[in-house]
Structure formats: C-alpha cells, structure tokens
CSV table of C-alpha atoms in Angstrom, one decimal:
chain,number,residue,atom,x,y,z
Z,1,UNK,CA,12.8,-1.3,7.4
Z,2,UNK,CA,11.6,-2.3,10.5
Z,3,UNK,CA,9.0,-5.7,10.4
Z,4,UNK,CA,10.5,-6.1,6.7
Z,5,UNK,CA,8.6,-10.0,6.9
Z,6,UNK,CA,5.2,-7.4,6.2
Z,7,UNK,CA,4.0,-7.3,2.8
Z,8,UNK,CA,4.5,-4.6,0.8
Z,9,UNK,CA,0.6,-2.8,1.8
Z,10,UNK,CA,0.6,-4.5,5.0
Z,11,UNK,CA,3.2,-2.1,5.6
Z,12,UNK,CA,1.6,0.4,3.9
Z,13,UNK,CA,-1.7,0.0,6.4
Z,14,UNK,CA,0.3,-0.1,9.5
Z,15,UNK,CA,1.9,3.5,8.1
Z,16,UNK,CA,-1.5,4.5,7.9
Z,17,UNK,CA,-2.1,4.5,11.8
Z,18,UNK,CA,-1.8,8.6,13.7
Z,19,UNK,CA,-0.4,7.1,16.7
Z,20,UNK,CA,0.2,10.8,18.7
Z,21,UNK,CA,-4.1,10.8,17.9
Z,22,UNK,CA,-4.6,6.9,17.7
Z,23,UNK,CA,-6.5,7.2,14.5
Z,24,UNK,CA,-6.2,5.3,11.1
Z,25,UNK,CA,-5.8,8.1,8.1
Z,26,UNK,CA,-6.2,8.2,5.0
Z,27,UNK,CA,-9.8,6.2,5.1
Z,28,UNK,CA,-11.4,7.6,2.2
Z,29,UNK,CA,-8.5,6.4,-0.2
Z,30,UNK,CA,-7.2,3.8,2.0
Z,31,UNK,CA,-8.0,0.8,0.2
Z,32,UNK,CA,-6.4,2.2,-3.0
Z,33,UNK,CA,-3.2,2.9,-1.4
Z,34,UNK,CA,-3.3,-1.0,-0.1
Z,35,UNK,CA,-4.7,-2.5,-3.3
Z,36,UNK,CA,-1.5,-0.1,-5.2
Z,37,UNK,CA,0.7,-2.3,-2.3
Z,38,UNK,CA,-0.2,-5.5,-3.7
Z,39,UNK,CA,-0.1,-4.7,-7.3
Z,40,UNK,CA,3.4,-3.5,-7.2
Z,41,UNK,CA,5.0,-5.9,-4.9
Z,42,UNK,CA,3.6,-8.8,-7.3
Z,43,UNK,CA,5.6,-6.8,-9.8
Z,44,UNK,CA,8.7,-6.4,-8.2
Z,45,UNK,CA,8.3,-10.1,-7.8
Z,46,UNK,CA,7.6,-10.7,-11.8
Z,47,UNK,CA,4.7,-12.6,-10.5
Z,48,UNK,CA,2.7,-9.7,-12.4
Z,49,UNK,CA,3.7,-8.4,-15.5
Z,50,UNK,CA,2.9,-5.7,-18.1
Z,51,UNK,CA,1.8,-7.1,-21.4
Z,52,UNK,CA,1.1,-3.6,-23.2
Z,53,UNK,CA,-0.1,-2.2,-20.2
Z,54,UNK,CA,-2.4,-4.7,-18.7
Z,55,UNK,CA,-1.5,-6.6,-15.5
Z,56,UNK,CA,-0.7,-10.0,-17.1
Z,57,UNK,CA,0.1,-13.2,-14.1
Z,58,UNK,CA,3.3,-14.7,-15.5
Z,59,UNK,CA,1.8,-17.8,-15.2
Z,60,UNK,CA,-1.3,-19.7,-13.5
Z,61,UNK,CA,0.4,-21.9,-11.0
Z,62,UNK,CA,3.0,-19.4,-8.9
Z,63,UNK,CA,2.6,-18.4,-5.0
Z,64,UNK,CA,3.6,-16.0,-2.4
Z,65,UNK,CA,2.9,-18.0,0.7
Z,66,UNK,CA,0.7,-14.4,2.0
Z,67,UNK,CA,-2.2,-14.4,2.1
Z,68,UNK,CA,-3.1,-11.4,1.0
Z,69,UNK,CA,-1.2,-11.6,-2.1
Z,70,UNK,CA,-2.4,-15.1,-3.3
Z,71,UNK,CA,-6.0,-13.4,-3.0
Z,72,UNK,CA,-5.1,-10.7,-5.3
Z,73,UNK,CA,-3.4,-13.2,-7.7
Z,74,UNK,CA,-6.2,-15.1,-7.8
Z,75,UNK,CA,-8.8,-12.8,-8.5
Z,76,UNK,CA,-6.2,-11.5,-11.5
Z,77,UNK,CA,-6.5,-15.0,-12.9
Z,78,UNK,CA,-10.1,-15.7,-12.8
Z,79,UNK,CA,-11.0,-11.8,-14.2
Z,80,UNK,CA,-10.6,-10.8,-17.3
Z,81,UNK,CA,-8.1,-8.2,-17.9
Z,82,UNK,CA,-7.6,-4.8,-16.4
Z,83,UNK,CA,-5.1,-2.1,-17.0
Z,84,UNK,CA,-2.6,-1.6,-14.0
Z,85,UNK,CA,-4.8,1.2,-12.7
Z,86,UNK,CA,-8.4,-0.8,-13.4
Z,87,UNK,CA,-6.9,-2.3,-10.7
Z,88,UNK,CA,-6.8,0.3,-8.3
Z,89,UNK,CA,-10.5,0.4,-7.2
Z,90,UNK,CA,-11.9,-2.8,-8.5
Z,91,UNK,CA,-12.6,-4.6,-5.7
Z,92,UNK,CA,-10.1,-3.2,-3.3
Z,93,UNK,CA,-11.6,-3.5,-0.3
Z,94,UNK,CA,-11.3,-6.5,-0.5
Z,95,UNK,CA,-8.0,-6.7,-0.3
Z,96,UNK,CA,-7.7,-4.1,2.7
Z,97,UNK,CA,-10.2,-6.6,4.9
Z,98,UNK,CA,-7.6,-8.9,4.2
Z,99,UNK,CA,-4.5,-7.2,5.6
Z,100,UNK,CA,-6.3,-5.6,8.3
Z,101,UNK,CA,-7.6,-9.4,9.0
Z,102,UNK,CA,-3.8,-10.5,8.6
Z,103,UNK,CA,-2.7,-7.6,10.9
Z,104,UNK,CA,-5.1,-8.7,13.2
Z,105,UNK,CA,-3.6,-12.1,13.5
Z,106,UNK,CA,-0.1,-11.1,13.5
Z,107,UNK,CA,-0.9,-8.7,17.1
Z,108,UNK,CA,-0.6,-5.6,15.1
Z,109,UNK,CA,-4.3,-4.8,15.0
Z,110,UNK,CA,-6.3,-5.4,17.5
Z,111,UNK,CA,-10.1,-6.7,16.4
Z,112,UNK,CA,-13.4,-5.7,18.0
Z,113,UNK,CA,-16.5,-6.6,16.7
Z,114,UNK,CA,-19.2,-3.9,16.7
Z,115,UNK,CA,-22.7,-4.1,16.0
Z,116,UNK,CA,-24.3,-1.3,13.8
Z,117,UNK,CA,-27.6,0.3,14.7
Z,118,UNK,CA,-27.5,-2.8,17.6
Z,119,UNK,CA,-28.6,-5.0,14.6
Z,120,UNK,CA,-25.8,-5.7,12.1
Z,121,UNK,CA,-21.8,-7.1,13.1
Z,122,UNK,CA,-18.6,-5.4,12.0
Z,123,UNK,CA,-15.2,-5.1,12.6
Z,124,UNK,CA,-13.2,-2.4,14.1
Z,125,UNK,CA,-9.8,-2.4,14.2
Z,126,UNK,CA,-7.5,-0.8,17.0
Z,127,UNK,CA,-3.6,-0.3,16.4
Z,128,UNK,CA,-2.1,-2.6,19.6
Z,129,UNK,CA,1.9,-2.8,18.4
Z,130,UNK,CA,2.1,1.2,18.8
Z,131,UNK,CA,6.2,0.8,18.6
Z,132,UNK,CA,5.9,-1.0,15.6
Z,133,UNK,CA,3.8,1.6,14.1
Z,134,UNK,CA,6.3,4.7,15.3
Z,135,UNK,CA,9.4,1.9,14.0
Z,136,UNK,CA,8.1,2.4,10.4
Z,137,UNK,CA,7.5,5.7,9.9
Z,138,UNK,CA,10.8,6.5,11.4
Z,139,UNK,CA,12.2,5.1,9.0
Z,140,UNK,CA,9.9,5.9,6.3
Z,141,UNK,CA,10.4,9.6,7.2
Z,142,UNK,CA,14.9,8.7,6.4
Z,143,UNK,CA,14.2,7.8,3.3
Z,144,UNK,CA,12.2,10.5,2.3
Z,145,UNK,CA,14.5,12.6,3.6
Z,146,UNK,CA,17.5,11.2,3.0
Z,147,UNK,CA,21.2,10.8,3.5
Z,148,UNK,CA,20.9,7.7,2.4
Z,149,UNK,CA,21.1,7.9,-1.9
Z,150,UNK,CA,18.2,6.7,-3.8
Z,151,UNK,CA,20.8,4.6,-5.2
Z,152,UNK,CA,20.5,2.5,-1.7
Z,153,UNK,CA,17.5,2.3,-1.0
Z,154,UNK,CA,16.0,-0.7,-1.7
Z,155,UNK,CA,12.8,-1.3,-4.1
Z,156,UNK,CA,10.9,-2.4,-1.3
Z,157,UNK,CA,11.0,0.7,0.9
Z,158,UNK,CA,11.4,3.1,-2.5
Z,159,UNK,CA,8.1,1.5,-3.7
Z,160,UNK,CA,6.2,2.2,0.0
Z,161,UNK,CA,7.4,5.8,0.5
Z,162,UNK,CA,6.1,6.9,-2.9
Z,163,UNK,CA,2.6,5.3,-2.7
Z,164,UNK,CA,2.1,6.7,0.2
Z,165,UNK,CA,3.1,10.2,-1.1
Z,166,UNK,CA,1.5,9.6,-4.1
Z,167,UNK,CA,-1.6,8.8,-2.2
Z,168,UNK,CA,-1.1,11.8,0.5
Z,169,UNK,CA,-1.0,10.2,3.5
Z,170,UNK,CA,-0.8,12.9,6.2
Z,171,UNK,CA,1.5,10.5,8.6
Z,172,UNK,CA,4.3,10.0,6.2
Z,173,UNK,CA,3.5,13.8,4.3
Z,174,UNK,CA,1.9,16.4,6.6
Z,175,UNK,CA,0.2,19.0,4.5
Z,176,UNK,CA,2.4,21.6,4.8
Z,177,UNK,CA,5.6,19.5,3.4
Z,178,UNK,CA,3.7,18.6,0.0
Z,179,UNK,CA,5.8,19.7,-2.6
Z,180,UNK,CA,9.0,19.9,-0.5
Z,181,UNK,CA,10.1,16.6,-1.2
Z,182,UNK,CA,9.8,16.4,-5.5
Z,183,UNK,CA,13.7,15.6,-6.5
Z,184,UNK,CA,14.0,12.7,-3.4
Z,185,UNK,CA,9.9,11.1,-4.6
Z,186,UNK,CA,11.4,11.1,-8.7
Z,187,UNK,CA,14.8,9.4,-7.4
Z,188,UNK,CA,13.1,7.2,-5.3
Z,189,UNK,CA,10.1,5.8,-7.6
Z,190,UNK,CA,13.3,5.6,-10.5
Z,191,UNK,CA,14.8,3.4,-7.6
Z,192,UNK,CA,11.2,1.4,-7.2
Z,193,UNK,CA,11.0,0.9,-10.4
Z,194,UNK,CA,14.9,-0.7,-10.5
Z,195,UNK,CA,14.1,-3.9,-11.9
Z,196,UNK,CA,13.5,-2.1,-15.4
Z,197,UNK,CA,11.4,-0.3,-17.4
Z,198,UNK,CA,8.4,-2.2,-17.5
Z,199,UNK,CA,8.4,-2.2,-14.0
Z,200,UNK,CA,9.0,2.0,-13.7
Z,201,UNK,CA,6.3,2.4,-16.5
Z,202,UNK,CA,3.4,-0.2,-13.6
Z,203,UNK,CA,4.8,2.3,-10.6
Z,204,UNK,CA,3.6,5.4,-13.1
Z,205,UNK,CA,0.8,3.4,-13.8
Z,206,UNK,CA,-0.2,2.8,-9.8
Z,207,UNK,CA,0.6,6.3,-9.0
Z,208,UNK,CA,-0.9,8.5,-11.0
Z,209,UNK,CA,-4.1,5.9,-9.9
Z,210,UNK,CA,-3.1,7.4,-6.4
Z,211,UNK,CA,-2.8,11.0,-6.9
Z,212,UNK,CA,-5.6,11.1,-8.7
Z,213,UNK,CA,-8.3,9.4,-6.5
Z,214,UNK,CA,-6.6,11.5,-3.2
Z,215,UNK,CA,-7.9,14.7,-5.5
Z,216,UNK,CA,-10.1,16.7,-4.4
Z,217,UNK,CA,-13.5,16.4,-6.7
Z,218,UNK,CA,-13.7,18.4,-9.4
Z,219,UNK,CA,-9.8,19.2,-9.6
C-alpha cells in the first residue's frame, strides 16, 4: 500500500481525510480509531501480547523506532493492566495528537497555530499531501472490494481496512454502502489475525470497541 513506511495509526489518520471536501472525517471517534491502530501494530509486531485478555508488554526494553508506537508502549508499561478494549479510549487523544505531529513533521499535514477566543493557543491541521491521501484511499478500496484474494493481502493492509470499516469511516465505506462488504470484511479480519488465534482475538476486541464507540447513543 502507498506510504508503507507510515505506521498503521498514521495511515488511519491520513485515510480519514476527505480530499474532495478538504476536511477530516470521523472526528468524534478518530482518536479511538488511531489508538486501535497503534495497539494492532504493536500486537502484530509481538511487542504487546495477549495474556488472558490483557494487553501485556512482551518485555520492558523493546522499541520500534516510531515515536507514536513507542509512546504508547511506554504508557502500557507504566500503567496498571487493562484489557484491549479498555486501552482504545484510555488517554487516546494523546496518541492522536502524537500522530498528527508526526504527519506534520513528515509533510503530510500542515500545522496552523491559532488562538481560541483570542486567548488560548491551539493547533489545527490541514492536509498538505492530497495525492498521498487519495492513493491510500484508492488502495484501501481495492483491498475492500477485491479482486485480490484476502489470503494475498498483507496483515497490515487487512487491519487498516477492517479497523476503518468497524469505525464506520466514511472515506472508506460511505453510509450507503454499509453492510455491503460483510463477507469480504470477515475474510480480511481473518487475514489481519494471520499470526494466530491470539492475534485474531485481539483484532476482534479492538473492532468491537470501535463499533461500540461509533454506534449512536442509546443504540
């Protein structure tokens, strides 16, 4: 998939940009999606392992070299144990902020400093590399629709598509298409957990957390 050097949470954040409207979609729950992506990548790299449903560091010293992933790994190490679902919302905006800063540093986003009510400084982000976001979305749509068999899709690409779909990210799955790709998404979910039963269980927990977060209140 394009921009393969980007981490899974960074690609999910980039995928959320609607380039036709030049706006970010899914903002109420984007921090959940980005956090789920970071947890998934750490699990796929076997730096976080499943211990009876608990997200557990494999050791106390490993690093990925990615500031976002290493920041989350350090947070998990320093915190009391939590189930995978529990880590999706917990301090999730910290991960989203770190991803945006990373994408801005690498030229994908442009950081714009502003003041709220002319008093409080804040940073807003605008998409800088539109072509990269378009290419990422196009490739994600190809993964979602086929024709490449799910077994030939990388586990990272399968995770990106299934997490985005679980969060109902409309840049990938427009509202009118929801429910049309159930069989394909089930195949991709299996592929995203190709490392074994433990990884499949982790994926199920994280997707369930995203689906719950995206559901309307009272649903």
